[in-house]
PDB file of C-alpha atoms in Angstrom:
ATOM      1  CA  UNK A   1      -1.728 -11.907   4.257  1.00 76.00           C
ATOM      2  CA  UNK A   2      -5.244 -11.950   5.614  1.00 72.00           C
ATOM      3  CA  UNK A   3      -4.132 -12.598   9.197  1.00 82.00           C
ATOM      4  CA  UNK A   4      -1.593  -9.759   9.073  1.00 81.00           C
ATOM      5  CA  UNK A   5      -4.210  -7.388   7.631  1.00 80.00           C
ATOM      6  CA  UNK A   6      -6.704  -8.362  10.348  1.00 79.00           C
ATOM      7  CA  UNK A   7      -4.088  -7.736  13.033  1.00 81.00           C
ATOM      8  CA  UNK A   8      -3.293  -4.336  11.519  1.00 79.00           C
ATOM      9  CA  UNK A   9      -6.999  -3.434  11.497  1.00 75.00           C
ATOM     10  CA  UNK A  10      -7.318  -4.498  15.126  1.00 73.00           C
ATOM     11  CA  UNK A  11      -4.254  -2.505  16.108  1.00 79.00           C
ATOM     12  CA  UNK A  12      -5.342   0.662  14.361  1.00 75.00           C
ATOM     13  CA  UNK A  13      -8.784   0.489  15.998  1.00 72.00           C
ATOM     14  CA  UNK A  14      -7.939  -0.738  19.490  1.00 71.00           C
ATOM     15  CA  UNK A  15      -4.435   0.603  19.995  1.00 59.00           C
ATOM     16  CA  UNK A  16      -4.366   3.705  17.838  1.00 59.00           C
ATOM     17  CA  UNK A  17      -2.231   5.559  20.353  1.00 57.00           C
ATOM     18  CA  UNK A  18       0.265   2.686  20.581  1.00 66.00           C
ATOM     19  CA  UNK A  19       3.294   2.389  18.351  1.00 80.00           C
ATOM     20  CA  UNK A  20       2.192   2.930  14.765  1.00 85.00           C
ATOM     21  CA  UNK A  21       3.671   0.762  12.050  1.00 89.00           C
ATOM     22  CA  UNK A  22       3.534   0.210   8.320  1.00 93.00           C
ATOM     23  CA  UNK A  23       2.071  -2.746   6.514  1.00 93.00           C
ATOM     24  CA  UNK A  24       3.405  -3.371   3.020  1.00 95.00           C
ATOM     25  CA  UNK A  25       1.914  -5.899   0.595  1.00 93.00           C
ATOM     26  CA  UNK A  26       4.168  -6.875  -2.305  1.00 95.00           C
ATOM     27  CA  UNK A  27       3.575  -9.323  -5.128  1.00 90.00           C
ATOM     28  CA  UNK A  28       2.242  -9.794  -8.613  1.00 87.00           C
ATOM     29  CA  UNK A  29      -1.052  -8.464  -9.882  1.00 88.00           C
ATOM     30  CA  UNK A  30      -4.264 -10.105  -8.716  1.00 85.00           C
ATOM     31  CA  UNK A  31      -3.033 -11.427  -5.375  1.00 86.00           C
ATOM     32  CA  UNK A  32      -5.368  -9.381  -3.154  1.00 87.00           C
ATOM     33  CA  UNK A  33      -3.068  -6.565  -2.071  1.00 91.00           C
ATOM     34  CA  UNK A  34      -5.380  -3.723  -3.064  1.00 92.00           C
ATOM     35  CA  UNK A  35      -8.406  -5.662  -1.828  1.00 90.00           C
ATOM     36  CA  UNK A  36      -6.876  -5.897   1.658  1.00 91.00           C
ATOM     37  CA  UNK A  37      -5.836  -2.233   1.582  1.00 93.00           C
ATOM     38  CA  UNK A  38      -9.392  -1.199   0.665  1.00 93.00           C
ATOM     39  CA  UNK A  39     -10.693  -3.367   3.494  1.00 91.00           C
ATOM     40  CA  UNK A  40      -8.397  -1.558   5.929  1.00 90.00           C
ATOM     41  CA  UNK A  41      -9.626   1.755   4.527  1.00 90.00           C
ATOM     42  CA  UNK A  42     -13.226   0.746   5.241  1.00 89.00           C
ATOM     43  CA  UNK A  43     -12.257  -0.223   8.794  1.00 86.00           C
ATOM     44  CA  UNK A  44     -10.569   3.156   9.198  1.00 83.00           C
ATOM     45  CA  UNK A  45     -13.639   5.002   7.943  1.00 83.00           C
ATOM     46  CA  UNK A  46     -16.059   3.116  10.182  1.00 80.00           C
ATOM     47  CA  UNK A  47     -14.122   2.574  13.389  1.00 74.00           C
ATOM     48  CA  UNK A  48     -10.755   4.232  13.632  1.00 66.00           C
ATOM     49  CA  UNK A  49     -11.288   7.622  12.054  1.00 68.00           C
ATOM     50  CA  UNK A  50     -12.900   9.132  15.147  1.00 69.00           C
ATOM     51  CA  UNK A  51     -11.107   9.413  18.470  1.00 66.00           C
ATOM     52  CA  UNK A  52     -12.465  10.505  21.793  1.00 68.00           C
ATOM     53  CA  UNK A  53     -10.254  13.192  23.298  1.00 67.00           C
ATOM     54  CA  UNK A  54     -11.488  14.371  26.704  1.00 70.00           C
ATOM     55  CA  UNK A  55     -14.963  13.142  25.818  1.00 73.00           C
ATOM     56  CA  UNK A  56     -15.097  14.927  22.453  1.00 70.00           C
ATOM     57  CA  UNK A  57     -15.162  12.960  19.189  1.00 63.00           C
ATOM     58  CA  UNK A  58     -12.322  14.280  17.015  1.00 66.00           C
ATOM     59  CA  UNK A  59     -11.775  13.206  13.390  1.00 67.00           C
ATOM     60  CA  UNK A  60      -8.334  11.954  12.404  1.00 75.00           C
ATOM     61  CA  UNK A  61      -6.900  12.625   8.947  1.00 83.00           C
ATOM     62  CA  UNK A  62      -6.678   9.624   6.667  1.00 89.00           C
ATOM     63  CA  UNK A  63      -6.109   9.284   2.933  1.00 93.00           C
ATOM     64  CA  UNK A  64      -6.248   6.551   0.311  1.00 94.00           C
ATOM     65  CA  UNK A  65      -4.088   7.375  -2.683  1.00 95.00           C
ATOM     66  CA  UNK A  66      -3.401   5.466  -5.864  1.00 95.00           C
ATOM     67  CA  UNK A  67       0.303   6.189  -6.331  1.00 94.00           C
ATOM     68  CA  UNK A  68      -0.034   7.033 -10.039  1.00 92.00           C
ATOM     69  CA  UNK A  69      -2.745   9.591  -9.289  1.00 93.00           C
ATOM     70  CA  UNK A  70      -0.770  10.975  -6.342  1.00 94.00           C
ATOM     71  CA  UNK A  71       2.339  11.504  -8.481  1.00 93.00           C
ATOM     72  CA  UNK A  72       0.263  13.143 -11.225  1.00 92.00           C
ATOM     73  CA  UNK A  73      -1.157  15.554  -8.626  1.00 93.00           C
ATOM     74  CA  UNK A  74       2.386  16.468  -7.590  1.00 93.00           C
ATOM     75  CA  UNK A  75       3.480  16.904 -11.204  1.00 91.00           C
ATOM     76  CA  UNK A  76       0.512  19.239 -11.650  1.00 93.00           C
ATOM     77  CA  UNK A  77       1.899  21.244  -8.709  1.00 91.00           C
ATOM     78  CA  UNK A  78      -0.858  20.361  -6.242  1.00 90.00           C
ATOM     79  CA  UNK A  79       1.614  20.259  -3.373  1.00 86.00           C
ATOM     80  CA  UNK A  80      -1.061  20.408  -0.676  1.00 92.00           C
ATOM     81  CA  UNK A  81      -1.769  16.711  -1.222  1.00 94.00           C
ATOM     82  CA  UNK A  82       1.842  15.945  -0.351  1.00 96.00           C
ATOM     83  CA  UNK A  83       1.698  17.859   2.932  1.00 95.00           C
ATOM     84  CA  UNK A  84      -1.650  16.219   3.764  1.00 93.00           C
ATOM     85  CA  UNK A  85      -0.206  12.759   3.114  1.00 95.00           C
ATOM     86  CA  UNK A  86       2.855  13.538   5.239  1.00 96.00           C
ATOM     87  CA  UNK A  87       0.893  14.635   8.284  1.00 92.00           C
ATOM     88  CA  UNK A  88      -2.125  12.295   8.109  1.00 92.00           C
ATOM     89  CA  UNK A  89      -2.609   9.833  10.963  1.00 88.00           C
ATOM     90  CA  UNK A  90      -3.406   7.078   8.429  1.00 89.00           C
ATOM     91  CA  UNK A  91      -2.353   6.716   4.787  1.00 95.00           C
ATOM     92  CA  UNK A  92      -2.715   4.067   2.123  1.00 95.00           C
ATOM     93  CA  UNK A  93      -0.422   4.252  -0.912  1.00 97.00           C
ATOM     94  CA  UNK A  94      -1.750   1.801  -3.466  1.00 96.00           C
ATOM     95  CA  UNK A  95       0.345   0.422  -6.301  1.00 95.00           C
ATOM     96  CA  UNK A  96       3.653   2.256  -5.856  1.00 93.00           C
ATOM     97  CA  UNK A  97       5.892   1.901  -8.867  1.00 86.00           C
ATOM     98  CA  UNK A  98       3.054   1.144 -11.293  1.00 83.00           C
ATOM     99  CA  UNK A  99       3.284   2.509 -14.805  1.00 73.00           C
ATOM    100  CA  UNK A 100       5.669   5.435 -15.070  1.00 65.00           C
ATOM    101  CA  UNK A 101       5.612   6.106 -11.343  1.00 63.00           C
ATOM    102  CA  UNK A 102       9.031   4.578 -10.764  1.00 69.00           C
ATOM    103  CA  UNK A 103      10.720   7.606 -12.338  1.00 86.00           C
ATOM    104  CA  UNK A 104      13.419   9.413 -10.377  1.00 91.00           C
ATOM    105  CA  UNK A 105      10.886  12.140  -9.482  1.00 92.00           C
ATOM    106  CA  UNK A 106       8.420   9.563  -8.126  1.00 93.00           C
ATOM    107  CA  UNK A 107      11.118   7.660  -6.215  1.00 93.00           C
ATOM    108  CA  UNK A 108      12.429  10.896  -4.657  1.00 94.00           C
ATOM    109  CA  UNK A 109       8.906  11.865  -3.594  1.00 94.00           C
ATOM    110  CA  UNK A 110       8.247   8.393  -2.209  1.00 95.00           C
ATOM    111  CA  UNK A 111      11.396   8.558  -0.110  1.00 96.00           C
ATOM    112  CA  UNK A 112      10.531  12.046   1.135  1.00 97.00           C
ATOM    113  CA  UNK A 113       6.963  10.984   1.965  1.00 97.00           C
ATOM    114  CA  UNK A 114       8.013   7.815   3.770  1.00 96.00           C
ATOM    115  CA  UNK A 115      10.565   9.780   5.788  1.00 96.00           C
ATOM    116  CA  UNK A 116       7.784  12.099   6.928  1.00 96.00           C
ATOM    117  CA  UNK A 117       5.557   9.109   7.778  1.00 95.00           C
ATOM    118  CA  UNK A 118       7.860   7.384  10.241  1.00 93.00           C
ATOM    119  CA  UNK A 119       5.776   6.263  13.258  1.00 89.00           C
ATOM    120  CA  UNK A 120       2.463   6.855  11.475  1.00 91.00           C
ATOM    121  CA  UNK A 121      -0.066   4.217  10.380  1.00 90.00           C
ATOM    122  CA  UNK A 122       0.627   3.406   6.729  1.00 94.00           C
ATOM    123  CA  UNK A 123      -0.301   0.708   4.224  1.00 94.00           C
ATOM    124  CA  UNK A 124       1.646   0.347   0.991  1.00 97.00           C
ATOM    125  CA  UNK A 125       0.954  -1.976  -1.936  1.00 96.00           C
ATOM    126  CA  UNK A 126       3.224  -2.676  -4.902  1.00 95.00           C
ATOM    127  CA  UNK A 127       3.459  -5.138  -7.787  1.00 92.00           C
ATOM    128  CA  UNK A 128       7.170  -5.445  -7.100  1.00 92.00           C
ATOM    129  CA  UNK A 129       9.493  -7.425  -4.886  1.00 92.00           C
ATOM    130  CA  UNK A 130      11.414  -5.853  -2.044  1.00 94.00           C
ATOM    131  CA  UNK A 131      14.629  -6.358  -4.050  1.00 95.00           C
ATOM    132  CA  UNK A 132      13.195  -4.300  -6.926  1.00 92.00           C
ATOM    133  CA  UNK A 133      12.253  -1.502  -4.554  1.00 93.00           C
ATOM    134  CA  UNK A 134      15.783  -1.739  -3.150  1.00 94.00           C
ATOM    135  CA  UNK A 135      17.120  -1.281  -6.682  1.00 93.00           C
ATOM    136  CA  UNK A 136      15.154   1.995  -6.901  1.00 92.00           C
ATOM    137  CA  UNK A 137      16.420   3.199  -3.527  1.00 95.00           C
ATOM    138  CA  UNK A 138      17.780   0.993  -0.757  1.00 96.00           C
ATOM    139  CA  UNK A 139      16.654   3.518   1.857  1.00 96.00           C
ATOM    140  CA  UNK A 140      13.009   2.938   0.860  1.00 96.00           C
ATOM    141  CA  UNK A 141      13.354  -0.841   1.049  1.00 96.00           C
ATOM    142  CA  UNK A 142      14.982  -0.521   4.462  1.00 95.00           C
ATOM    143  CA  UNK A 143      12.161   1.644   5.813  1.00 94.00           C
ATOM    144  CA  UNK A 144       9.572  -0.908   4.713  1.00 95.00           C
ATOM    145  CA  UNK A 145      11.015  -3.519   7.065  1.00 94.00           C
ATOM    146  CA  UNK A 146      12.444  -1.630  10.039  1.00 92.00           C
ATOM    147  CA  UNK A 147      11.001  -0.449  13.377  1.00 89.00           C
ATOM    148  CA  UNK A 148       8.274  -3.062  13.587  1.00 88.00           C
ATOM    149  CA  UNK A 149       6.998  -2.447  10.069  1.00 92.00           C
ATOM    150  CA  UNK A 150       5.691  -5.542   8.330  1.00 91.00           C
ATOM    151  CA  UNK A 151       6.376  -6.428   4.710  1.00 94.00           C
ATOM    152  CA  UNK A 152       4.443  -9.342   3.211  1.00 90.00           C
ATOM    153  CA  UNK A 153       5.240 -10.793  -0.210  1.00 90.00           C
ATOM    154  CA  UNK A 154       2.327 -12.573  -1.851  1.00 84.00           C
ATOM    155  CA  UNK A 155       3.527 -15.536  -3.847  1.00 77.00           C
ATOM    156  CA  UNK A 156       0.428 -16.862  -5.541  1.00 74.00           C
ATOM    157  CA  UNK A 157      -1.355 -16.934  -8.862  1.00 72.00           C
ATOM    158  CA  UNK A 158      -3.452 -14.011 -10.079  1.00 73.00           C
ATOM    159  CA  UNK A 159      -6.967 -14.435  -8.682  1.00 71.00           C
ATOM    160  CA  UNK A 160      -8.556 -13.773 -12.081  1.00 73.00           C
ATOM    161  CA  UNK A 161      -6.651 -16.624 -13.729  1.00 74.00           C
ATOM    162  CA  UNK A 162      -7.049 -19.285 -11.025  1.00 70.00           C
ATOM    163  CA  UNK A 163     -10.056 -20.925 -12.681  1.00 74.00           C
ATOM    164  CA  UNK A 164      -8.473 -21.009 -16.123  1.00 68.00           C
ATOM    165  CA  UNK A 165      -7.082 -24.507 -16.661  1.00 66.00           C
ATOM    166  CA  UNK A 166      -3.463 -24.685 -17.704  1.00 61.00           C
ATOM    167  CA  UNK A 167      -2.529 -26.079 -21.107  1.00 59.00           C
ATOM    168  CA  UNK A 168      -1.125 -29.185 -19.376  1.00 58.00           C
ATOM    169  CA  UNK A 169      -4.510 -29.872 -17.789  1.00 54.00           C
ATOM    170  CA  UNK A 170      -6.252 -29.507 -21.147  1.00 54.00           C
ATOM    171  CA  UNK A 171      -4.048 -32.060 -22.849  1.00 55.00           C
ATOM    172  CA  UNK A 172      -2.450 -31.751 -26.271  1.00 57.00           C
ATOM    173  CA  UNK A 173      -4.025 -29.441 -28.814  1.00 54.00           C
ATOM    174  CA  UNK A 174      -5.073 -30.627 -32.292  1.00 55.00           C
ATOM    175  CA  UNK A 175      -1.761 -29.582 -33.809  1.00 52.00           C
ATOM    176  CA  UNK A 176       0.098 -31.648 -31.199  1.00 52.00           C
ATOM    177  CA  UNK A 177      -1.628 -34.937 -32.143  1.00 54.00           C
ATOM    178  CA  UNK A 178       0.568 -37.522 -33.879  1.00 52.00           C
ATOM    179  CA  UNK A 179      -0.354 -38.056 -37.521  1.00 50.00           C
ATOM    180  CA  UNK A 180      -1.154 -41.451 -39.031  1.00 54.00           C
ATOM    181  CA  UNK A 181       1.016 -41.086 -41.910  1.00 49.00           C
TER     182      UNK A 181
END
């Protein structure tokens, strides 16, 4: 995951005008998906946000949206955020499908947004597998992997629980001890 994220950051900084692609991180909670997306956002803010056009530094639009918050903005009829996300040069959608954001309204908006973002730099994170996203809408799953887009599934333990020993490592508990009698 880290190598793919580093390559994406390099590409967005050094080859911004080259073919844009999406990077999607899928997997369970605590695997570093949001951490890597936030790292890419920091790279964008420091290095990639400004472009020199005919010697003039021009800012490029970029947005970092938590999907739940984004959907709530749309439900509250703040449609300008949708148009901004569609046209931005760079967009991060963090945690798609979290909570109640896998409703038909949210899935329809995700499909519409991703359609508008073809050939634009995009990072997507989700606590779901590609098959689950395909169950929502196969067209969305297909877009995550086509046209040079990269989809990485993190198969690892939650970072927060890695130092917690398993019950097997602890041995039997008091109730599991054989009795003498």
